[in-house]
Amino acid sequence: MERKIKELPRTLLHGGDYNPDQWLDRPDILAEDIRLMKEAHVNCASLGIFAWSKLEPEEGVYDLDWLGEIIDRLYENGIYTILATPTAALPHWMSEKYVEVRQMLSNGLRKYPGERHNFCASSPVMREKMRGINSALSRRFGQHPGVIAWHISNEYAGCGGDHMDGACYCPLCQEHFREWLKKRYGTLDNLNHAWWTGFWSNTFTDWKQIHAPSAMGENRLHGLKLDWKRFTSDQLLDFCKEEIAAVRQYSDRPAVTNFMGMFYPLNYFKWAKTLDLVSYDNYQPWHATEDDVPTAMYASMGHTLTRSLKKQPFLLMESTPSLVSWMPKCSLMRPGMQALSSLQAVACGSDSVQYFQWRKSRGSCEKYHGAVVDHKNGGNTRVFRDVASLGERLKKIAPSVLGTCNQPKAAIVFDWENWWAVEGAEAVTNPFGYDRRWLPFYQAFWRLGIDVDIVDMEDPLEGYSLVVAPYNYMYRGNYIETVKDYVAKGGTYVTTCWSGEVDDSDLCFLDRHPLGDVLGIRTEEIDVSPAYVHNQISWQGKDYAIRELCALVHAETAEVLGVYEKDFYAGYPALTKNNYGEGEAYFIASENDDAFLLDFLGYLAERTGSGSSLRVNGELPYGVTVNERRPVESSASGEVASAETEKGSLWFVQNFNSGSATMDFAERYRDIETGEIIEGKKELTGYQCLILEQA
Ligand code: GLA
Ligand code: ZN
């Protein structure tokens, strides 16, 4: 049944994963939890994430009463529940009785029971058992006033451990893969062409001959490998859809699952289309090195990516309030970092700050993972006080923040299918390192204090003044037309070497670069510059070092803005600009150092009017960045924010240095928390986050 999805309550959610199922024999602790949650200004708990063995202790026997009591008690105390489906960890009675629910490895061995996300998404038994428990939860709690959302499973395909990519190689999954291929290609002829199977005598004459790629068999047929990745992501998504359908039976609460940022196995852009809300689990190695700035930039990217999946506020579903116990070195968060790293999520578009976990478990592998409540000392700890004081801050800022979201004018293309294809291209460098080479583009915007959206090749580009598309090796869907149209209508498009190489079947384009007209160039070869060469380019009178990749291209209609200075291709174009229709297209032929990207993207942001609207004199100090949330028509849950339409922008000015940094504001701003009017020079203390509005 199609239902109108209920909106989230209009509040900034604060709380996190709560596992009362581990403490059912300690009513004193459960009572203390409620008392402490109120003290910490917690208004939301994620329940039942790994509780399957408590919810269905025996096959078909559901015990939901304990959960009902907890949900009631939380609700009576002003605490909402995000209720999980428990499929991330299987009860032992199930994996023991039904061997087929366990994933099979690519070597043909079944996994042992235990751990998390080790189930076969094709298994009819797994699906039946999932439907059983999900329906029971939905029937019992789907309309409970305290239950505000469904937390579907947990970190699909993830959660650490070996062989965790969601893939199962059992005969049934292989059969489903063949069905998936039949749908995609229709005929074997089409598939043979798309996969170029004439190579190494791989021509298939029967669908049965197709097997998943494996180190024990065919593992170098690019089309096969790419489609297996697509299938694996789709197959788990199909399972997730069935989970949602099961909870939907009796419930109109929004469905969300927790994503992990740039997580290779799952195409989150595609997944986001199925979910009502998206959320992010943020774990960073704060303080692992003296300079937290690269970590801050990377964390910002994870938040930004998650927000960009739906271009609306997201939820920070998990984060640590102190340390992450699976890091090589588990440093404590320095005073101030808990608040700053949490507000960073809000700055990037989150409408929540949620932790893993509320209370430390007493045993097993996460007993020392950071939590709001420790094994000892109740609420009398540094971490608890930090969390409580952040909770108070969130309550105070909520009216200003709700109904706003980041609305960037610049976008960077990041495409999962491209990622899968380019890593396996067996060219240039092996692997390619798309995420690693892509990140410096994001970093430049972050350093400039410019919000960006991260888009994939299916996203529309209109509305952006600047679109940057690094290493788009594969052009898929309507991307070529989308870009042509975007530039023709006045957009500014920037792309790089190792773009426009293959189509969505991973077949090389013939004749010329598909965007050759737009870019005004002819591409020829690509070099990985040997480390001893130290090549460089010069642009606007400044020299910039080249990192590694150097495309050898020829300008046709494009203007040459910079050339290589060394090696046999000295004098070849390294940076070009072409006018196309009403717009401009730039081609960066080489992989340049950070300084170049900072200068060049800063120049383009200014030229296209996509820079930060916060007025400051001079540049932002190192380690300080800005995000802007502007009023929107709809909130995370699609609600029209009528009361907020009068609101203006909010700027989150964040200092990720442990020491102070001086800003120079060129206009008058008001600190929304203290009311202080700020103009001209202002010293930010270490790890400070200011939230400003125009005064
Ligand atoms: C993941 C999981 C949590 C927990 C944390 C620990 O994000 O979702 O259950 O294991 O990691 O960092
Ligand atoms: Zn399987």
XYZ file of C-alpha atoms and ligand atoms in Angstrom:
708
model
C 0.000 0.000 0.000
C 1.305 3.483 -0.893
C 1.312 5.649 2.186
C 2.130 9.262 2.789
C 5.319 9.211 4.798
C 5.149 10.907 8.167
C 7.566 13.735 8.770
C 10.216 13.721 11.441
C 9.438 15.829 14.488
C 10.667 19.400 14.116
C 13.653 19.199 16.358
C 17.374 18.569 16.037
C 17.709 14.950 17.086
C 20.307 14.214 19.742
C 21.029 10.736 21.028
C 22.231 7.536 19.446
C 22.453 3.754 19.381
C 20.960 2.328 22.527
C 21.246 -1.360 23.394
C 18.982 -2.051 26.393
C 18.732 -5.620 25.064
C 22.196 -6.160 26.608
C 20.963 -5.014 30.031
C 17.512 -6.549 30.443
C 18.557 -8.197 33.711
C 19.611 -4.820 35.130
C 16.458 -2.713 35.625
C 18.529 -0.329 37.758
C 20.738 0.441 34.766
C 17.766 0.846 32.444
C 16.238 3.326 34.883
C 19.519 5.172 35.173
C 19.688 5.388 31.375
C 16.458 7.358 31.238
C 17.570 9.694 33.987
C 20.934 10.300 32.305
C 19.425 10.730 28.847
C 17.299 13.567 30.169
C 20.307 15.085 31.845
C 22.228 14.897 28.542
C 19.378 16.523 26.581
C 18.941 13.347 24.577
C 15.693 13.192 22.633
C 16.261 10.194 20.388
C 17.481 6.605 20.689
C 18.110 4.044 17.939
C 16.802 0.743 19.253
C 17.084 -2.923 18.437
C 19.829 -2.706 15.818
C 21.413 -6.047 16.666
C 18.642 -7.483 18.822
C 17.291 -10.261 16.611
C 18.172 -13.048 19.039
C 16.299 -11.195 21.799
C 13.330 -10.343 19.581
C 12.956 -13.828 18.121
C 14.732 -16.112 20.577
C 13.351 -19.172 18.825
C 12.227 -19.551 15.257
C 8.798 -17.952 14.878
C 8.542 -16.989 18.576
C 8.577 -13.238 18.927
C 9.264 -11.533 22.225
C 8.567 -7.851 21.705
C 7.294 -6.954 25.162
C 10.629 -5.835 26.559
C 11.082 -3.559 23.554
C 7.573 -2.187 23.967
C 8.312 -1.285 27.566
C 11.516 0.510 26.610
C 9.852 2.449 23.777
C 7.020 3.468 26.122
C 9.370 4.533 28.874
C 11.514 6.547 26.504
C 8.483 8.233 25.018
C 7.035 9.111 28.404
C 10.314 10.869 29.071
C 10.368 12.854 25.845
C 12.715 10.549 23.953
C 11.866 9.356 20.455
C 12.790 5.989 19.031
C 14.348 5.248 15.681
C 13.451 1.584 15.471
C 15.796 -0.794 13.699
C 15.128 -3.904 11.744
C 17.592 -6.394 13.214
C 18.898 -8.004 10.020
C 22.491 -6.835 10.403
C 23.267 -9.748 12.753
C 21.635 -13.163 12.480
C 20.516 -15.289 15.413
C 22.435 -18.530 15.693
C 19.369 -20.763 15.520
C 18.938 -19.446 12.007
C 22.444 -19.730 10.603
C 22.716 -23.167 12.144
C 19.462 -24.552 10.789
C 19.502 -22.842 7.394
C 23.010 -22.995 5.999
C 21.829 -21.223 2.828
C 21.429 -17.910 4.701
C 25.205 -17.675 5.087
C 27.188 -15.997 2.365
C 29.433 -18.052 0.135
C 32.930 -16.744 -0.563
C 34.314 -16.545 -4.080
C 36.267 -19.749 -3.425
C 33.016 -21.634 -2.922
C 33.219 -21.932 0.877
C 30.305 -20.929 3.090
C 31.100 -18.474 5.831
C 30.805 -19.530 9.427
C 27.985 -17.989 11.474
C 28.525 -14.841 13.498
C 29.812 -11.319 12.784
C 27.565 -8.932 10.876
C 26.264 -8.553 7.346
C 27.197 -12.045 6.356
C 23.850 -13.110 4.898
C 22.987 -14.062 1.360
C 20.599 -11.424 0.041
C 19.088 -13.899 -2.427
C 18.253 -16.583 0.114
C 14.462 -17.150 0.231
C 14.775 -18.304 3.851
C 16.645 -15.145 4.832
C 13.984 -13.046 3.157
C 11.182 -14.972 4.768
C 12.693 -14.639 8.252
C 13.361 -10.936 7.641
C 9.744 -10.396 6.584
C 8.591 -12.214 9.688
C 10.442 -10.083 12.198
C 10.044 -6.815 10.280
C 6.286 -7.303 9.957
C 5.990 -8.182 13.627
C 7.852 -4.999 14.582
C 5.784 -2.942 12.200
C 2.483 -4.389 13.420
C 3.363 -3.785 17.038
C 5.201 -0.459 16.878
C 4.569 1.024 13.437
C 2.127 3.622 14.721
C 3.607 4.154 18.176
C 3.801 7.924 18.745
C 7.360 7.524 20.047
C 8.601 5.732 16.934
C 9.670 8.323 14.371
C 11.627 6.371 11.769
C 12.732 2.922 10.633
C 16.447 2.232 10.808
C 16.679 -0.414 8.100
C 19.334 -2.942 9.071
C 22.733 -1.395 9.783
C 25.538 -0.347 7.460
C 24.610 -2.725 4.641
C 27.608 -4.704 3.390
C 29.791 -3.059 5.971
C 30.475 -3.265 9.669
C 34.093 -4.321 9.218
C 35.404 -7.868 9.233
C 36.998 -9.840 6.400
C 35.318 -10.334 3.032
C 32.783 -7.618 3.710
C 31.577 -6.273 0.423
C 28.049 -7.646 0.434
C 28.852 -10.134 -2.322
C 27.696 -13.715 -2.059
C 28.886 -16.272 -4.598
C 26.400 -19.038 -3.853
C 24.709 -20.837 -6.763
C 21.473 -18.903 -6.158
C 23.231 -15.521 -6.305
C 24.976 -16.622 -9.501
C 21.565 -17.522 -10.918
C 20.183 -14.127 -9.928
C 23.220 -12.514 -11.540
C 22.402 -14.244 -14.833
C 18.796 -13.045 -14.555
C 20.045 -9.527 -13.895
C 22.261 -9.775 -16.991
C 19.365 -11.013 -19.119
C 17.389 -7.958 -18.090
C 20.259 -5.641 -18.888
C 21.326 -7.107 -22.211
C 18.329 -9.031 -23.534
C 20.480 -11.292 -25.689
C 23.820 -13.037 -25.369
C 24.943 -11.269 -28.540
C 24.456 -7.935 -26.828
C 26.316 -9.150 -23.766
C 29.166 -10.597 -25.817
C 29.534 -7.290 -27.601
C 29.339 -5.207 -24.420
C 31.898 -7.350 -22.651
C 34.100 -7.672 -25.759
C 34.235 -11.382 -25.195
C 36.097 -12.116 -28.418
C 39.109 -11.290 -26.267
C 40.645 -14.503 -24.817
C 37.968 -16.696 -26.333
C 35.323 -15.681 -23.827
C 32.349 -15.713 -26.202
C 29.346 -17.056 -24.275
C 26.925 -19.337 -26.064
C 24.711 -20.106 -23.059
C 23.811 -17.948 -20.046
C 24.792 -20.873 -17.820
C 28.420 -20.350 -18.824
C 28.549 -17.051 -16.981
C 29.988 -17.083 -13.470
C 30.798 -14.360 -10.998
C 34.339 -13.066 -11.350
C 36.682 -14.898 -9.034
C 40.370 -15.421 -8.441
C 39.616 -19.101 -9.098
C 38.249 -18.408 -12.550
C 37.716 -15.462 -14.884
C 38.788 -12.336 -13.081
C 39.978 -9.986 -15.818
C 36.975 -9.524 -18.083
C 36.216 -5.895 -17.388
C 32.548 -5.906 -18.384
C 31.885 -8.962 -16.219
C 33.633 -7.430 -13.216
C 31.797 -4.146 -13.534
C 28.403 -5.814 -13.902
C 29.079 -8.038 -10.896
C 29.659 -4.911 -8.800
C 26.476 -3.355 -10.148
C 24.593 -6.555 -9.421
C 25.966 -6.877 -5.878
C 24.883 -3.346 -5.012
C 21.488 -3.875 -6.683
C 20.882 -7.240 -5.034
C 21.390 -5.838 -1.550
C 19.282 -2.839 -2.479
C 16.570 -5.226 -3.550
C 16.778 -6.832 -0.117
C 16.598 -3.403 1.509
C 13.502 -2.583 -0.568
C 11.871 -5.745 0.699
C 12.771 -4.788 4.262
C 11.115 -1.411 3.725
C 8.026 -3.015 2.212
C 7.743 -5.232 5.290
C 7.847 -2.337 7.783
C 5.565 -0.260 5.560
C 2.758 -2.751 6.020
C 1.552 -1.130 9.204
C 3.615 2.019 9.379
C 4.004 5.385 7.704
C 7.317 6.227 9.374
C 10.200 7.220 7.086
C 12.816 4.600 6.239
C 16.495 5.375 6.613
C 19.627 3.283 6.633
C 23.075 4.347 7.747
C 25.595 5.002 4.992
C 29.357 5.149 5.302
C 30.375 7.939 2.950
C 32.636 6.786 0.126
C 31.909 3.121 0.661
C 33.082 1.272 -2.440
C 30.634 -1.677 -2.680
C 27.337 0.248 -2.723
C 26.157 2.881 -5.155
C 24.609 5.200 -2.583
C 23.187 7.578 -5.194
C 21.032 4.722 -6.433
C 20.221 3.551 -2.912
C 19.167 7.027 -1.792
C 16.341 6.998 -4.323
C 14.727 4.109 -2.412
C 15.057 5.627 1.048
C 12.947 8.395 2.567
C 15.918 9.857 4.424
C 19.648 9.283 4.314
C 22.063 9.153 7.195
C 25.787 8.932 7.823
C 28.041 7.172 10.307
C 31.043 9.375 10.882
C 34.236 7.934 12.397
C 37.444 9.865 12.018
C 40.983 9.491 13.335
C 40.960 12.833 15.151
C 44.361 13.761 16.590
C 46.120 10.827 14.900
C 48.498 13.436 13.526
C 49.345 16.864 14.835
C 47.364 18.541 12.073
C 43.624 17.746 12.250
C 42.861 19.744 9.139
C 43.035 16.875 6.587
C 40.790 14.813 8.872
C 38.334 17.697 9.174
C 38.251 18.088 5.414
C 37.636 14.365 4.925
C 34.856 14.344 7.528
C 33.241 17.302 5.802
C 33.337 15.380 2.535
C 31.481 12.445 4.115
C 28.751 14.719 5.446
C 28.535 16.623 2.188
C 28.312 13.462 0.127
C 25.481 12.168 2.304
C 23.542 15.430 2.104
C 24.090 15.547 -1.654
C 22.466 12.144 -2.179
C 19.062 13.730 -1.669
C 19.980 17.428 -1.644
C 18.163 17.820 1.633
C 19.102 17.646 5.318
C 20.403 14.257 6.394
C 20.850 12.607 9.774
C 24.177 12.041 11.458
C 23.217 8.563 12.665
C 26.435 7.581 14.396
C 29.570 9.298 15.617
C 31.764 8.770 18.610
C 31.547 11.095 21.575
C 35.164 10.266 22.469
C 37.288 7.544 20.896
C 36.962 4.963 18.153
C 38.125 1.601 19.453
C 38.961 0.081 16.064
C 41.514 2.743 15.122
C 45.175 1.649 15.308
C 45.607 4.208 18.095
C 42.571 5.199 20.118
C 43.238 8.800 21.062
C 40.692 10.641 23.152
C 38.980 13.618 21.608
C 40.666 16.725 22.893
C 38.368 19.137 24.763
C 36.282 21.013 22.232
C 36.534 18.448 19.440
C 33.379 16.579 20.402
C 31.311 19.727 19.983
C 33.169 20.931 16.911
C 33.030 17.618 15.042
C 29.314 17.304 15.870
C 28.498 20.843 14.788
C 30.490 20.207 11.621
C 27.839 17.664 10.651
C 25.094 20.216 11.290
C 27.086 22.781 9.314
C 27.088 20.395 6.355
C 23.334 19.760 6.507
C 22.647 17.271 9.285
C 19.505 17.709 11.365
C 20.837 15.450 14.099
C 23.818 14.525 16.221
C 23.654 10.853 17.131
C 26.319 8.741 18.744
C 27.470 5.227 18.706
C 26.810 4.473 21.490
C 24.760 5.573 24.439
C 26.276 3.142 26.974
C 29.445 1.094 26.667
C 28.758 -2.605 26.382
C 30.224 -4.649 29.204
C 31.839 -7.258 27.012
C 32.995 -8.075 23.502
C 34.737 -6.056 20.844
C 33.183 -2.658 21.479
C 33.387 -2.602 25.261
C 35.902 0.244 25.099
C 34.393 2.087 22.146
C 33.536 5.679 22.994
C 30.065 6.093 24.486
C 28.121 8.770 26.269
C 27.954 6.647 29.427
C 31.049 4.787 30.596
C 31.271 1.610 32.692
C 31.932 3.773 35.722
C 30.964 7.153 37.116
C 27.490 7.575 35.594
C 27.051 11.143 34.452
C 30.129 12.336 36.280
C 32.556 12.165 33.383
C 34.169 14.618 31.013
C 32.545 12.958 27.993
C 29.081 12.993 29.537
C 29.379 16.678 30.414
C 30.550 17.479 26.868
C 27.596 15.614 25.390
C 25.130 17.268 27.772
C 26.432 20.707 26.980
C 26.236 20.037 23.249
C 22.676 18.794 23.752
C 21.817 22.093 25.345
C 23.424 23.989 22.462
C 21.522 21.957 19.881
C 18.249 22.743 21.624
C 19.067 26.430 21.535
C 20.082 26.598 17.892
C 17.357 24.252 16.600
C 14.799 26.969 15.775
C 17.360 28.779 13.601
C 18.765 25.650 11.963
C 15.598 23.701 11.148
C 14.204 24.558 7.766
C 17.619 25.448 6.348
C 20.053 23.505 4.212
C 23.241 24.080 2.260
C 22.437 25.144 -1.279
C 25.728 25.322 -3.150
C 26.248 26.843 -6.559
C 29.209 24.588 -7.265
C 29.183 20.822 -7.723
C 31.769 18.074 -8.054
C 30.946 14.917 -9.947
C 31.608 11.671 -8.073
C 30.164 8.581 -9.662
C 30.166 5.099 -8.131
C 29.968 3.179 -11.404
C 32.844 5.246 -12.701
C 34.751 4.379 -9.524
C 34.200 0.656 -10.053
C 35.203 0.884 -13.697
C 38.252 3.074 -13.305
C 39.800 1.024 -10.510
C 39.685 -2.032 -12.715
C 40.778 -0.347 -15.939
C 44.267 -1.888 -15.852
C 45.776 1.312 -17.113
C 47.636 4.375 -15.887
C 48.193 3.109 -12.330
C 46.851 -0.086 -10.783
C 44.605 0.530 -8.967
C 43.746 3.991 -10.175
C 42.808 5.543 -6.812
C 39.786 7.571 -7.946
C 38.781 8.639 -4.439
C 42.341 9.616 -3.521
C 42.885 11.642 -6.702
C 39.394 13.158 -6.538
C 39.680 14.380 -2.955
C 42.052 17.325 -3.601
C 39.275 18.966 -5.639
C 36.938 18.781 -2.671
C 39.741 19.933 -0.412
C 40.268 23.118 -2.436
C 36.627 24.134 -2.003
C 36.744 23.235 1.689
C 39.811 25.408 2.224
C 38.110 28.245 0.381
C 35.044 27.913 2.618
C 32.826 27.148 -0.376
C 29.954 24.681 -0.057
C 29.648 22.205 -2.898
C 27.225 19.467 -3.807
C 28.574 16.102 -4.837
C 26.620 14.780 -7.808
C 26.751 11.675 -9.938
C 26.347 11.295 -13.690
C 22.588 10.958 -13.425
C 22.066 14.181 -11.514
C 20.803 17.261 -13.348
C 23.401 20.039 -13.556
C 21.203 23.050 -14.091
C 21.257 25.436 -11.194
C 25.003 25.100 -10.656
C 27.293 27.860 -11.896
C 30.366 25.671 -11.694
C 30.682 21.910 -12.203
C 33.986 20.145 -11.677
C 34.327 16.596 -12.990
C 37.649 14.965 -12.135
C 38.619 11.637 -13.703
C 35.288 10.755 -15.288
C 36.813 7.798 -17.079
C 33.359 6.402 -17.877
C 30.545 8.432 -19.401
C 27.270 6.717 -18.748
C 23.562 7.330 -19.230
C 22.833 10.757 -20.678
C 25.910 12.351 -19.171
C 27.386 13.529 -22.477
C 24.141 15.276 -23.429
C 23.693 16.650 -19.922
C 27.129 18.281 -19.990
C 26.705 19.639 -23.524
C 23.400 21.159 -22.585
C 24.732 22.541 -19.320
C 27.681 24.317 -20.950
C 25.694 25.464 -23.983
C 23.281 27.211 -21.625
C 26.034 29.105 -19.836
C 27.506 26.701 -17.290
C 31.187 26.469 -16.463
C 32.501 22.922 -16.686
C 35.919 21.719 -15.596
C 37.233 18.278 -16.328
C 40.546 16.495 -16.244
C 42.683 13.924 -17.932
C 41.436 10.337 -17.841
C 37.899 11.458 -18.621
C 35.601 10.315 -21.408
C 37.517 7.103 -22.076
C 34.782 4.441 -22.029
C 31.019 4.042 -22.311
C 28.853 2.409 -19.678
C 29.851 -1.042 -20.908
C 33.486 -0.113 -20.293
C 34.127 -0.100 -24.061
C 36.584 2.525 -25.252
C 35.137 5.389 -27.259
C 36.346 5.387 -30.826
C 37.308 8.315 -33.051
C 37.401 11.156 -30.579
C 36.694 12.308 -27.031
C 32.885 12.468 -26.667
C 33.135 15.986 -25.263
C 35.854 17.007 -27.712
C 33.653 19.770 -29.143
C 32.803 21.158 -25.747
C 36.423 21.092 -24.592
C 37.894 22.152 -27.933
C 40.694 19.618 -27.721
C 41.876 16.337 -29.181
C 43.176 13.838 -26.640
C 45.994 11.465 -27.506
C 48.052 9.736 -24.792
C 48.419 9.760 -21.025
C 51.697 9.510 -19.140
C 52.409 8.656 -15.544
C 55.244 11.068 -15.028
C 58.169 9.229 -13.381
C 58.839 10.510 -9.868
C 62.327 11.752 -10.803
C 61.100 14.100 -13.534
C 59.488 16.866 -11.420
C 57.424 18.323 -14.215
C 55.487 21.515 -13.728
C 53.079 23.870 -15.403
C 52.775 27.577 -15.137
C 49.475 29.452 -14.983
C 49.023 33.191 -14.610
C 52.744 33.614 -13.984
C 52.973 31.046 -11.184
C 54.588 27.597 -11.316
C 52.804 24.525 -10.004
C 54.246 21.062 -9.514
C 52.681 18.125 -11.293
C 51.920 15.055 -9.235
C 51.724 12.157 -11.591
C 49.239 12.081 -14.460
C 49.957 14.016 -17.656
C 47.631 13.797 -20.640
C 49.078 14.667 -24.023
C 46.411 16.660 -25.834
C 46.130 19.093 -28.714
C 44.171 22.314 -28.656
C 41.678 22.663 -31.488
C 39.348 25.558 -30.724
C 40.509 25.784 -27.087
C 42.742 28.512 -25.751
C 45.902 27.198 -24.054
C 46.240 28.653 -20.550
C 49.224 26.640 -19.399
C 51.774 24.232 -20.883
C 54.082 21.482 -19.603
C 57.533 22.744 -18.920
C 59.588 19.554 -18.990
C 59.987 16.121 -20.548
C 59.447 15.275 -24.211
C 55.998 16.908 -24.152
C 57.243 20.262 -22.910
C 55.110 22.891 -24.638
C 52.032 20.649 -24.920
C 48.832 22.156 -23.466
C 48.353 21.366 -19.782
C 45.400 23.651 -19.120
C 42.873 24.775 -21.719
C 39.693 26.789 -21.949
C 37.040 26.590 -24.615
C 33.934 28.660 -25.230
C 30.926 26.515 -26.071
C 27.494 28.044 -26.537
C 26.986 30.454 -23.684
C 29.394 28.636 -21.398
C 33.023 27.706 -20.842
C 34.765 24.355 -20.562
C 38.182 23.886 -18.964
C 40.432 20.880 -19.324
C 43.142 20.156 -16.766
C 45.469 17.790 -18.586
C 47.799 17.153 -15.664
C 47.325 16.063 -12.081
C 48.510 19.124 -10.223
C 49.447 19.954 -6.674
C 47.048 21.340 -4.080
C 48.260 24.904 -4.562
C 47.089 24.867 -8.166
C 43.630 23.607 -7.304
C 43.277 26.193 -4.574
C 44.204 29.032 -6.926
C 42.430 27.757 -10.000
C 39.148 26.687 -8.386
C 39.185 29.868 -6.287
C 39.544 31.868 -9.498
C 36.678 29.984 -11.158
C 34.431 30.263 -8.097
C 34.856 33.998 -8.202
C 34.412 34.159 -11.969
C 31.178 32.154 -11.789
C 29.794 33.662 -8.587
C 29.791 30.332 -6.769
C 31.978 31.373 -3.835
C 31.083 31.771 -0.178
C 28.672 34.556 0.645
C 30.291 35.201 4.038
C 32.201 38.450 3.617
C 35.731 38.261 4.966
C 38.796 40.363 4.280
C 41.638 38.322 2.847
C 41.810 34.570 2.882
C 40.463 32.184 5.498
C 43.151 31.188 8.007
C 44.505 27.651 7.558
C 42.180 25.126 9.207
C 39.179 27.429 9.278
C 36.256 26.717 7.002
C 32.727 27.958 6.487
C 29.467 26.281 5.594
C 26.273 28.077 4.862
C 22.742 26.814 5.520
C 20.042 28.819 3.776
C 16.280 28.666 4.318
C 14.583 26.012 2.220
C 11.046 25.215 1.316
C 11.208 21.705 2.692
C 12.849 20.034 5.652
C 14.402 16.549 5.837
C 10.946 15.062 5.868
C 9.551 17.262 3.124
C 7.648 19.566 5.447
C 7.128 23.134 4.321
C 8.856 25.422 6.771
C 6.309 28.194 6.703
C 7.357 29.705 10.023
C 10.948 29.879 8.837
C 10.476 31.620 5.513
C 11.591 34.912 7.014
C 14.917 33.430 8.050
C 18.232 34.312 6.485
C 21.472 32.413 6.041
C 23.400 30.778 8.844
C 27.163 30.573 8.545
C 29.051 27.954 10.534
C 32.626 29.186 10.970
C 34.728 26.271 12.222
C 38.298 26.363 13.481
C 39.931 22.939 13.322
C 43.215 24.181 14.765
C 43.955 23.399 18.393
C 45.172 26.978 18.686
C 43.461 30.234 17.872
C 42.949 31.703 14.401
C 42.053 35.258 13.485
C 39.229 36.038 11.108
C 38.555 39.429 9.588
C 34.850 39.880 8.927
C 34.017 42.438 6.253
C 30.376 42.776 7.320
C 28.396 42.789 10.553
C 27.313 39.406 11.837
C 25.520 38.231 14.966
C 26.521 35.135 16.913
C 23.176 33.325 17.224
C 24.191 31.695 20.483
C 25.584 34.671 22.403
C 24.005 37.575 20.519
C 27.456 39.143 20.163
C 27.871 41.444 17.167
C 30.975 40.572 15.212
C 32.702 42.808 12.723
C 36.314 43.184 11.677
C 38.982 41.139 13.421
C 37.828 38.289 15.640
C 39.940 35.627 17.248
C 38.491 32.121 17.163
C 39.749 29.926 19.976
C 41.017 26.399 19.267
C 38.262 24.063 18.000
C 35.667 26.827 18.158
C 32.541 26.855 16.007
C 30.693 30.129 15.584
C 27.190 30.170 14.162
C 26.463 33.522 12.600
C 23.628 35.369 10.966
C 23.681 38.717 9.206
C 23.376 41.562 11.729
C 29.705 1.031 12.917
C 28.488 0.257 13.372
C 28.256 0.321 14.841
C 29.552 0.204 15.607
C 30.468 1.320 15.145
C 31.765 1.382 15.930
O 29.437 2.278 12.516
O 27.327 0.657 12.710
O 27.393 -0.729 15.197
O 30.116 -1.032 15.368
O 30.789 1.095 13.808
O 32.606 2.382 15.439
Zn 23.963 -16.079 -2.120
